[in-house]
XYZ file of C-alpha atoms in Angstrom:
530
model
C 43.582 187.326 314.608
C 47.287 186.868 313.800
C 49.019 189.978 315.070
C 52.574 188.831 314.341
C 55.055 191.493 313.270
C 58.773 192.223 313.102
C 59.976 195.731 313.954
C 63.230 197.677 313.981
C 64.351 200.728 315.946
C 67.146 202.698 314.255
C 67.484 205.595 316.677
C 66.642 206.483 320.259
C 64.269 209.201 319.098
C 62.608 207.138 316.357
C 59.444 205.096 316.542
C 59.725 201.359 315.721
C 59.313 200.565 312.026
C 57.292 197.543 310.984
C 59.283 195.356 308.593
C 57.141 192.210 308.365
C 53.521 191.475 309.107
C 51.212 188.469 308.847
C 50.312 188.524 305.152
C 52.521 185.984 303.360
C 56.216 185.308 302.618
C 58.573 188.288 302.907
C 62.116 189.523 302.653
C 62.758 193.175 303.398
C 65.855 195.360 303.364
C 66.135 198.744 305.014
C 68.972 201.279 305.012
C 70.602 202.021 308.353
C 71.323 205.748 308.788
C 75.050 206.402 309.337
C 74.135 208.347 312.463
C 72.591 205.268 314.102
C 74.597 204.041 317.060
C 72.433 200.995 317.658
C 69.946 198.786 315.796
C 67.255 196.932 317.743
C 65.216 194.245 315.964
C 62.297 192.560 317.720
C 59.131 190.584 317.082
C 55.671 191.068 318.526
C 52.691 188.765 318.601
C 52.094 185.055 318.161
C 54.682 183.145 316.124
C 52.384 180.267 315.215
C 54.165 177.891 312.822
C 56.864 180.402 311.939
C 60.367 179.028 312.542
C 62.679 182.030 312.642
C 63.511 185.392 311.113
C 66.994 185.678 309.615
C 68.642 189.079 309.957
C 71.812 190.414 308.332
C 73.694 193.693 308.460
C 75.534 194.186 305.163
C 77.917 196.872 303.994
C 77.597 198.804 300.747
C 79.054 195.861 298.799
C 76.533 193.430 300.307
C 79.268 191.798 302.403
C 77.827 190.628 305.736
C 78.957 192.598 308.758
C 77.062 190.419 311.190
C 74.059 188.119 311.262
C 71.474 187.098 313.799
C 68.203 185.263 314.129
C 64.880 185.902 315.846
C 63.104 182.801 317.145
C 60.051 182.176 319.333
C 62.502 181.911 322.252
C 64.833 184.754 321.284
C 62.627 187.640 320.163
C 65.052 190.556 320.249
C 68.452 191.335 318.666
C 70.681 194.340 319.266
C 73.711 195.507 317.276
C 75.919 198.330 318.455
C 78.103 200.290 316.074
C 81.276 200.079 318.114
C 81.069 196.286 318.413
C 80.745 195.471 314.717
C 83.363 195.102 312.006
C 82.143 197.934 309.809
C 79.418 200.500 310.187
C 79.501 203.256 307.624
C 77.169 204.867 305.137
C 75.501 202.236 302.996
C 74.817 199.650 305.732
C 71.643 197.644 305.064
C 69.553 195.497 307.375
C 67.890 192.551 305.638
C 65.289 190.338 307.319
C 63.587 187.244 305.909
C 61.216 184.701 307.392
C 61.419 180.913 307.490
C 58.171 179.070 308.067
C 54.693 180.529 308.193
C 53.474 182.983 305.589
C 54.434 186.627 305.361
C 54.335 189.172 302.601
C 56.751 191.976 301.970
C 55.553 195.312 303.262
C 57.107 198.728 303.423
C 58.232 199.461 306.976
C 55.771 201.625 308.838
C 55.784 203.249 312.276
C 53.961 201.425 315.034
C 52.541 204.765 316.080
C 52.301 208.112 314.337
C 55.664 209.835 314.278
C 56.821 213.096 312.843
C 56.300 213.569 309.120
C 59.530 212.886 307.291
C 61.144 215.305 304.882
C 59.817 214.823 301.372
C 56.342 213.717 302.466
C 53.479 216.072 301.682
C 50.274 216.630 303.549
C 48.217 216.377 300.403
C 47.999 212.585 300.244
C 44.572 211.263 299.352
C 43.270 209.617 302.524
C 40.726 207.467 300.712
C 43.277 206.284 298.148
C 45.744 205.227 300.827
C 43.270 203.725 303.266
C 44.157 200.146 304.147
C 47.691 200.456 302.788
C 50.955 200.554 304.710
C 52.530 203.971 305.102
C 55.375 204.799 302.773
C 58.705 204.012 304.356
C 60.623 207.174 305.241
C 63.926 205.444 304.441
C 65.205 203.347 301.568
C 63.541 199.930 301.419
C 64.083 197.071 298.997
C 61.581 194.293 299.591
C 62.889 192.053 296.814
C 66.186 192.085 294.960
C 68.534 189.900 292.946
C 71.505 188.721 294.936
C 74.660 189.730 293.130
C 78.021 188.114 293.598
C 79.621 189.325 296.777
C 83.169 190.713 296.655
C 85.567 189.025 299.006
C 86.300 191.062 302.093
C 90.008 191.658 302.551
C 91.110 190.680 306.031
C 93.949 192.557 307.591
C 96.892 190.428 308.583
C 96.551 187.841 305.814
C 100.016 188.624 304.539
C 101.557 187.165 307.686
C 101.974 183.748 306.106
C 99.968 181.258 304.091
C 98.175 179.788 307.091
C 95.475 182.445 307.396
C 94.244 182.115 303.825
C 92.250 178.964 304.493
C 89.137 178.844 302.304
C 89.631 182.293 300.803
C 89.003 182.602 297.080
C 92.040 182.368 294.865
C 93.036 185.121 292.469
C 90.650 185.483 289.584
C 87.770 183.951 291.542
C 86.584 187.055 293.347
C 82.834 187.088 293.368
C 82.560 183.453 292.321
C 79.942 181.405 294.059
C 81.278 178.886 296.567
C 79.024 175.870 296.869
C 79.089 172.507 298.611
C 80.385 169.668 296.507
C 79.137 166.059 296.264
C 75.939 167.028 298.064
C 72.298 167.656 297.211
C 71.665 171.246 296.023
C 71.713 173.667 298.936
C 69.783 176.842 299.464
C 71.746 179.679 297.926
C 73.488 177.559 295.303
C 73.875 179.760 292.263
C 72.428 182.677 294.268
C 69.235 183.117 292.188
C 67.111 186.217 292.415
C 64.502 186.061 295.133
C 60.937 187.220 294.816
C 58.356 187.618 297.560
C 56.030 185.205 295.764
C 58.486 182.302 295.605
C 58.732 180.370 298.892
C 62.162 179.198 299.992
C 62.263 175.428 300.248
C 63.288 174.276 303.718
C 66.690 172.648 304.009
C 66.719 168.894 304.490
C 70.341 168.821 305.614
C 72.858 171.427 306.790
C 74.437 173.805 304.322
C 78.128 173.352 303.508
C 80.421 174.734 306.198
C 83.677 174.547 308.119
C 84.703 175.514 311.644
C 81.547 174.015 313.184
C 81.184 171.585 316.079
C 79.436 168.208 315.978
C 78.727 166.725 319.389
C 77.273 163.228 320.006
C 74.923 163.041 322.992
C 73.615 159.460 322.731
C 73.754 156.516 320.268
C 70.936 158.041 318.229
C 71.711 161.757 318.316
C 74.438 164.292 317.574
C 74.116 168.085 317.662
C 75.679 170.368 315.023
C 76.422 173.964 316.068
C 77.742 176.927 314.080
C 80.100 177.141 311.127
C 80.923 179.355 308.165
C 80.184 178.591 304.551
C 80.300 180.065 301.069
C 81.381 183.673 300.621
C 82.730 183.665 304.165
C 79.186 184.020 305.497
C 78.133 182.528 308.795
C 75.583 179.794 308.301
C 71.975 180.879 308.497
C 71.107 177.349 309.621
C 73.541 177.145 312.559
C 72.039 174.295 314.562
C 70.917 170.809 313.496
C 70.138 167.498 315.129
C 71.467 164.342 313.463
C 69.265 161.284 313.992
C 71.444 158.251 313.332
C 68.580 155.754 313.160
C 67.930 156.867 309.585
C 70.836 159.350 309.196
C 68.433 162.251 308.854
C 68.943 165.883 309.831
C 66.415 168.022 311.714
C 66.743 171.827 312.084
C 67.255 172.304 315.819
C 67.694 176.000 316.517
C 64.093 176.417 317.617
C 63.854 173.079 319.450
C 65.508 174.427 322.589
C 64.279 177.290 324.736
C 66.449 180.098 326.016
C 69.094 182.322 324.396
C 71.024 180.466 321.709
C 74.741 181.194 321.228
C 75.621 183.912 318.754
C 76.816 182.732 315.337
C 80.476 181.699 315.456
C 83.266 179.449 314.178
C 86.309 177.972 315.874
C 84.345 177.235 319.055
C 84.106 173.938 320.919
C 81.029 171.974 321.982
C 81.749 169.370 324.647
C 79.237 166.882 326.019
C 79.227 165.786 329.663
C 77.553 162.345 329.857
C 77.043 162.659 333.616
C 75.058 165.911 333.575
C 73.839 165.353 329.983
C 74.770 168.914 329.053
C 76.652 170.423 326.107
C 79.154 173.180 326.919
C 79.828 175.638 324.093
C 82.877 177.827 324.624
C 84.702 180.539 322.690
C 85.006 180.971 318.945
C 84.926 184.053 316.748
C 82.556 185.978 314.492
C 84.133 188.437 312.100
C 86.319 190.469 314.456
C 84.553 189.407 317.623
C 86.256 186.862 319.851
C 84.234 185.055 322.506
C 85.010 183.756 325.983
C 81.424 182.997 326.945
C 80.071 179.634 328.067
C 76.661 178.461 326.841
C 75.059 175.304 328.193
C 72.439 173.187 326.432
C 70.625 170.830 328.783
C 69.738 167.900 326.526
C 67.082 166.635 328.934
C 65.053 169.829 329.310
C 66.247 171.255 325.938
C 66.986 174.656 327.394
C 69.911 176.976 326.733
C 71.528 178.951 329.533
C 74.467 181.337 329.728
C 77.046 180.981 332.474
C 78.131 183.976 334.513
C 81.458 182.482 335.469
C 83.971 183.711 337.989
C 87.656 183.818 337.184
C 89.243 184.939 333.951
C 89.695 183.241 330.603
C 90.688 185.165 327.446
C 88.609 185.186 324.272
C 89.804 182.207 322.235
C 89.095 180.497 318.924
C 90.414 177.243 317.413
C 91.401 175.996 320.839
C 90.899 172.458 322.133
C 88.485 171.520 324.892
C 88.557 168.173 326.701
C 86.169 166.852 329.351
C 87.759 165.027 332.270
C 85.999 164.190 335.541
C 83.345 166.822 334.974
C 85.732 169.696 334.174
C 86.609 171.366 330.872
C 90.300 171.583 329.945
C 90.851 174.381 327.391
C 94.285 174.504 325.768
C 95.789 176.898 323.244
C 93.848 178.793 320.601
C 94.069 182.098 318.751
C 93.339 185.178 320.819
C 92.944 188.806 319.723
C 96.071 190.680 320.665
C 95.701 193.611 320.286
C 91.932 193.726 319.925
C 90.364 193.113 317.483
C 93.167 191.870 315.213
C 94.158 188.268 315.949
C 97.861 188.238 316.594
C 99.315 185.199 318.215
C 98.362 181.916 319.812
C 98.052 180.799 323.402
C 100.058 178.105 325.176
C 98.019 178.319 328.380
C 95.749 175.764 330.016
C 92.461 176.909 331.535
C 90.027 174.738 333.463
C 86.319 175.406 333.891
C 84.501 173.874 336.854
C 80.772 173.749 335.979
C 79.759 172.987 339.586
C 81.320 176.208 340.887
C 81.003 178.148 337.608
C 84.620 179.228 337.894
C 87.650 179.402 335.598
C 91.109 178.744 336.985
C 94.623 178.022 335.756
C 96.283 174.944 337.253
C 99.963 174.694 338.050
C 101.536 172.533 335.351
C 105.101 171.301 335.050
C 107.196 169.598 332.419
C 107.844 170.282 328.747
C 104.908 172.417 327.646
C 103.967 172.602 323.927
C 104.591 175.812 322.001
C 101.661 178.221 321.479
C 99.271 176.915 318.835
C 95.721 176.746 317.564
C 93.818 174.481 315.209
C 95.379 171.511 317.005
C 93.642 168.407 318.352
C 93.420 167.034 321.867
C 92.279 163.547 322.798
C 91.765 162.118 326.303
C 93.209 158.601 326.612
C 93.415 156.802 329.963
C 93.772 159.907 332.106
C 96.070 161.711 329.676
C 95.465 164.412 327.055
C 97.376 163.859 323.807
C 97.920 167.096 321.858
C 98.827 166.907 318.169
C 99.599 169.444 315.449
C 98.210 172.950 315.075
C 99.762 176.180 313.893
C 101.137 179.508 315.005
C 101.671 181.634 311.902
C 103.771 180.962 309.940
C 104.629 177.616 311.565
C 102.618 174.419 311.252
C 103.268 171.544 313.684
C 103.189 167.748 313.646
C 104.618 167.190 317.125
C 102.894 165.272 319.904
C 102.609 166.248 323.571
C 100.989 164.498 326.481
C 99.503 166.018 329.632
C 99.263 163.609 332.564
C 96.070 164.712 334.310
C 97.078 163.031 337.555
C 100.474 164.709 337.825
C 99.505 167.801 335.760
C 102.782 167.352 333.901
C 103.453 167.899 330.191
C 105.914 165.778 328.252
C 106.961 165.485 324.632
C 105.994 162.138 323.104
C 108.677 160.394 321.102
C 106.722 158.553 318.428
C 107.430 155.564 316.206
C 106.454 155.072 312.596
C 105.927 157.768 309.976
C 103.968 160.657 311.547
C 101.435 162.809 309.697
C 102.862 165.858 307.974
C 102.472 169.232 309.766
C 98.832 170.334 309.798
C 96.053 172.153 311.579
C 92.234 172.086 311.497
C 92.339 168.314 311.130
C 89.852 165.847 312.584
C 90.743 163.702 315.573
C 88.698 161.253 317.629
C 89.241 158.302 319.957
C 88.628 154.887 318.363
C 89.390 152.605 321.312
C 90.899 152.677 324.781
C 94.360 153.189 323.306
C 93.933 154.395 319.716
C 92.819 157.635 318.101
C 92.607 158.684 314.464
C 93.788 161.871 312.710
C 92.233 162.719 309.352
C 92.705 165.566 306.884
C 93.641 169.098 307.838
C 95.439 172.069 306.314
C 99.202 172.431 305.889
C 99.369 176.134 305.006
C 98.974 175.516 301.274
C 96.290 172.899 300.723
C 93.730 170.698 302.389
C 94.797 167.114 303.099
C 93.038 163.753 302.711
C 95.340 161.312 304.514
C 94.429 159.297 307.610
C 96.575 158.054 310.497
C 95.998 156.160 313.722
C 98.095 156.594 316.858
C 98.475 153.825 319.421
C 99.196 155.246 322.873
C 100.474 151.893 324.184
C 103.265 151.748 321.623
C 103.414 155.464 320.644
C 103.209 154.346 317.022
C 101.744 156.124 314.000
C 100.137 154.017 311.265
C 98.838 155.397 307.986
C 95.521 154.092 306.676
C 93.971 154.367 303.229
C 90.225 154.165 302.748
C 88.257 155.250 299.643
C 85.572 156.946 301.738
C 88.206 159.231 303.260
C 89.800 160.348 299.995
C 88.348 163.876 299.758
C 90.731 166.625 300.938
C 89.109 168.621 303.717
C 89.926 170.768 306.715
C 87.840 172.385 309.411
C 85.562 169.348 309.359
C 83.983 167.417 312.229
C 84.856 163.829 313.039
C 83.151 161.791 315.768
C 82.445 158.190 316.693
C 79.081 156.840 317.790
C 77.938 153.411 318.906
C 74.892 153.254 316.683
C 72.073 151.384 318.380
C 70.808 149.751 315.180
C 74.031 147.874 314.505
C 74.950 144.455 315.789
C 78.450 143.105 316.095
C 79.124 139.536 315.083
C 82.429 137.735 315.404
C 83.822 134.289 314.926
C 85.041 132.234 317.861
C 86.272 128.681 317.304
C 84.840 128.789 313.799
C 81.352 129.773 314.981
C 79.701 133.129 314.365
C 78.154 134.652 317.462
C 76.347 137.878 318.226
C 77.848 140.228 320.767
C 76.044 142.558 323.153
C 78.660 145.125 322.305
C 77.805 147.687 319.648
C 80.534 148.571 317.152
C 81.586 152.181 316.866
C 80.934 154.043 313.658
C 83.100 156.891 312.405
C 81.201 159.932 311.099
C 82.841 162.756 309.136
C 80.890 165.918 308.334
C 81.573 169.112 306.419
C 84.792 171.041 306.082
C 86.316 172.699 303.031
C 89.076 172.069 300.503
C 90.655 175.562 300.355
C 89.555 175.767 296.714
C 86.228 177.421 297.451
C 84.241 174.250 298.133
C 82.403 173.718 301.398
C 80.960 170.303 302.142
C 77.689 169.202 303.686
C 78.139 165.474 303.156
C 78.124 162.922 305.957
C 80.573 160.029 305.597
C 80.033 156.953 307.755
C 82.082 153.772 308.144
C 82.570 151.364 310.989
C 85.736 151.590 313.039
C 86.341 147.907 312.362
C 86.176 148.556 308.631
C 88.627 151.426 308.981
C 91.121 149.490 311.056
C 90.932 146.536 308.684
C 92.743 148.742 306.165
C 95.847 148.438 308.338
């Protein structure tokens, strides 16, 4: 017999309340008493073919306070009042299932508890036999999703930079949907009923602030991001299979505790250990300094208990060099929890010793910044752009990893305009590309290459890179199903080398649109525009 169930505990003296049971599709909302200091959500029983249970805490205006997800490998969630952005009267917990079949039920105690005020002892036992007990607190098992007011974030008046992807005046409550993509779940925000199954996503929802990390010629891993209505994505992890350019939901593929929902984090792949290192980021007014590791061979998540100190950071850069992570810059909460200022420090994480340390660096160090890019080229890290409210940068710095010395790079050609949250990736041994970004007023769609041998900027124009976007992901992959041919002495020959392909995913345009499209073009095709 299927004994699956999802339960919540709203107080230390209260019995667990059953929210979902094994009877069909369900979505249930339950009011959180203002006196609750902690909410514990957990599952019990066999998951079967169920994928996950989405959970949200919302305020009285249905604006998400925080979100989480139960999976077969992560069966318990805990929220504490003092850690969340808002916890007042009117907070609701909403849970909904993906996969399997559940029906909406009124929450009921796992065991007999005290009779709640308002319940009588004159209920007809025969009439109620076989039914769930009446919930002692407010429950809405099905509701129409209304437009969500935009949460006002303190500190937004400190310059135009922090208004990225917020709704413009007159658009409050308007739906924000991905553009130029197949319809996504949530588009138009239709009313939900417990009898209408939710179609599974075939590709990620529109988002920005995510990470996309290639792990081999056939696979890249997408982690995190924030989408329409400033909500963290309910589908935070995907696997991109480049053989047919298909997406596969990946949150439940790996065992172990998955990272909490976040944006502005980094995901860095180490080809030697075949592990992905996820560091930092933010969620509402939480800032993270944790390190999560995904072993791509065993497909298991683990959390690092590192020695040394590193501050909570978001929108930093993270570069892998000789097995160590080099974290530079980023926004940090100062004072907590209001972000106020950027970092100019360099932190190094040694995975072998599980320790953070700060190296001694000399030279001309770049000003504090976040939303910048960093690219490792021939033993040097090239740092470009970024912002520190209200300034936006287009300068270039280089860190020599042998000498641990910073220097300002005097460039040739016309450089990109000041920007942050742009895409940057290495194209060859001496060339990297910068695409898009945000200049404090609008998203950008221009593309530049930088040659480290000549320190020269070159602007490129390509029709597939014409959409303004910022907070997007840009990577290169040597796709295994491509063959490179070239002409030598008038003869066409096949090469054992595989050409690199540029992939651009997601981002937003600062006009309320969040993208879920995947743009692909070969590096050769891009450079031919020069």
